[in-house]
Amino acid sequence: QVQLVESGGGLVQPGGSVRLSCAASGNFVSINPMGWYRQAPGKERALVADITSGGSTNYANSVSGRFTISRDNAKKTVYLQMNSLKPEDTAVYYCKARIYSSAFLYRDYWGQGTQVTVSS
């Protein structure tokens, strides 16, 4: 059974930093891509950043230059380093991974979500 387990998050002051981690476990062939989404109260879930197995990255305009996504393929883990945090970054952050059970069969999995609150 495939699982995504997130860690990190919490309460941070404006201008501060926090790092999120998401580790995948279970039996599968590969993961591509891995990424982070967020959902603020009253808003739809939206992409924050994602990264391919080859290291190509994609960022939402609102976080470009402040957030950095990375992954450790050996550890099946994706990270999100969040710097210069703003109150508008407050949201539940979800990890998402496209997991291949064979060369052509895949399914998208979501983590349980972790709250990030930016407030003084």
CSV table of C-alpha atoms in Angstrom, one decimal, residues 7-113:
chain,number,residue,atom,x,y,z
A,7,SER,CA,6.2,16.4,8.3
A,8,GLY,CA,7.1,20.0,9.1
A,9,GLY,CA,4.9,23.0,9.2
A,10,GLY,CA,3.5,24.9,12.2
A,11,LEU,CA,3.4,28.5,13.3
A,12,VAL,CA,6.1,30.8,12.0
A,13,GLN,CA,6.5,34.6,12.1
A,14,PRO,CA,6.4,36.7,8.9
A,15,GLY,CA,9.8,36.7,7.2
A,16,GLY,CA,10.6,33.3,8.8
A,17,SER,CA,11.4,30.0,7.3
A,18,VAL,CA,10.1,26.4,7.5
A,19,ARG,CA,10.8,23.2,5.7
A,20,LEU,CA,8.3,20.6,4.7
A,21,SER,CA,9.1,16.9,4.0
A,22,CYS,CA,7.1,14.2,2.3
A,23,ALA,CA,8.2,10.6,2.2
A,24,ALA,CA,6.7,7.9,0.0
A,25,SER,CA,6.5,4.3,1.0
A,26,GLY,CA,5.1,1.1,-0.5
A,27,ASN,CA,5.7,-1.0,-3.6
A,28,PHE,CA,6.0,0.9,-6.8
A,29,VAL,CA,8.3,1.4,-9.8
A,30,SER,CA,8.8,5.1,-9.8
A,31,ILE,CA,7.5,8.5,-8.8
A,32,ASN,CA,7.2,11.4,-11.3
A,33,PRO,CA,6.5,14.1,-10.5
A,34,MET,CA,6.3,15.0,-6.8
A,35,GLY,CA,5.0,18.3,-5.7
A,36,TRP,CA,3.3,20.5,-3.1
A,37,TYR,CA,-0.1,22.1,-3.2
A,38,ARG,CA,-1.8,24.4,-0.7
A,39,GLN,CA,-5.3,25.3,0.3
A,40,ALA,CA,-6.2,28.3,2.2
A,41,PRO,CA,-9.6,28.7,3.9
A,42,GLY,CA,-12.3,29.5,1.3
A,43,LYS,CA,-10.0,28.9,-1.6
A,44,GLU,CA,-9.3,26.0,-4.0
A,45,ARG,CA,-6.3,23.8,-3.7
A,46,ALA,CA,-3.5,25.1,-5.9
A,47,LEU,CA,-0.1,24.1,-7.1
A,48,VAL,CA,2.9,25.5,-5.1
A,49,ALA,CA,5.7,23.7,-6.8
A,50,ASP,CA,6.6,20.4,-8.4
A,51,ILE,CA,9.7,18.5,-9.4
A,52,THR,CA,10.4,15.7,-11.8
A,53,SER,CA,12.7,12.8,-11.1
A,54,GLY,CA,15.3,14.5,-13.3
A,55,GLY,CA,15.2,17.6,-11.2
A,56,SER,CA,13.1,20.0,-13.4
A,57,THR,CA,11.1,22.3,-11.3
A,58,ASN,CA,8.0,24.4,-11.6
A,59,TYR,CA,6.8,27.1,-9.2
A,60,ALA,CA,3.7,29.2,-8.7
A,61,ASN,CA,4.4,32.9,-9.4
A,62,SER,CA,3.5,33.8,-5.9
A,63,VAL,CA,6.3,31.7,-4.3
A,64,SER,CA,9.0,31.9,-7.0
A,65,GLY,CA,12.2,33.2,-5.5
A,66,ARG,CA,11.1,32.4,-1.9
A,67,PHE,CA,10.4,28.7,-2.0
A,68,THR,CA,12.7,25.9,-3.1
A,69,ILE,CA,11.5,22.4,-4.0
A,70,SER,CA,14.0,19.5,-4.0
A,71,ARG,CA,13.8,15.7,-3.8
A,72,ASP,CA,16.0,12.8,-2.8
A,73,ASN,CA,15.1,9.9,-5.2
A,74,ALA,CA,16.9,7.3,-3.0
A,75,LYS,CA,14.9,8.3,0.0
A,76,LYS,CA,11.7,8.8,-2.1
A,77,THR,CA,11.3,12.1,-0.4
A,78,VAL,CA,10.4,15.6,-1.6
A,79,TYR,CA,11.1,18.8,0.4
A,80,LEU,CA,9.8,22.3,0.3
A,81,GLN,CA,12.0,25.0,1.8
A,82,MET,CA,9.9,28.1,2.5
A,83,ASN,CA,11.7,31.4,3.1
A,84,SER,CA,10.5,35.0,3.5
A,85,LEU,CA,7.1,33.7,4.6
A,86,LYS,CA,4.1,36.0,4.4
A,87,PRO,CA,0.7,35.8,6.1
A,88,GLU,CA,-0.8,35.0,2.7
A,89,ASP,CA,1.2,31.8,2.7
A,90,THR,CA,-1.0,30.5,5.5
A,91,ALA,CA,-2.6,27.3,4.3
A,92,VAL,CA,-2.8,23.5,4.6
A,93,TYR,CA,0.1,22.2,2.5
A,94,TYR,CA,-0.4,18.9,0.7
A,95,CYS,CA,2.1,16.6,-0.9
A,96,LYS,CA,1.2,15.0,-4.2
A,97,ALA,CA,3.0,12.2,-6.0
A,98,ARG,CA,2.3,10.5,-9.3
A,99,ILE,CA,3.2,6.9,-8.6
A,100,TYR,CA,3.8,4.3,-11.2
A,101,SER,CA,3.0,0.7,-10.4
A,102,SER,CA,4.4,-0.3,-13.8
A,103,ALA,CA,5.9,1.4,-16.9
A,104,PHE,CA,2.5,2.8,-17.9
A,105,LEU,CA,0.1,2.5,-15.0
A,106,TYR,CA,0.0,5.3,-12.5
A,107,ARG,CA,-2.1,6.9,-9.8
A,108,ASP,CA,-1.9,10.2,-8.0
A,109,TYR,CA,-1.6,10.1,-4.3
A,110,TRP,CA,-2.0,12.8,-1.7
A,111,GLY,CA,-0.5,13.3,1.7
A,112,GLN,CA,-2.6,14.0,4.8
A,113,GLY,CA,-1.8,17.8,4.7
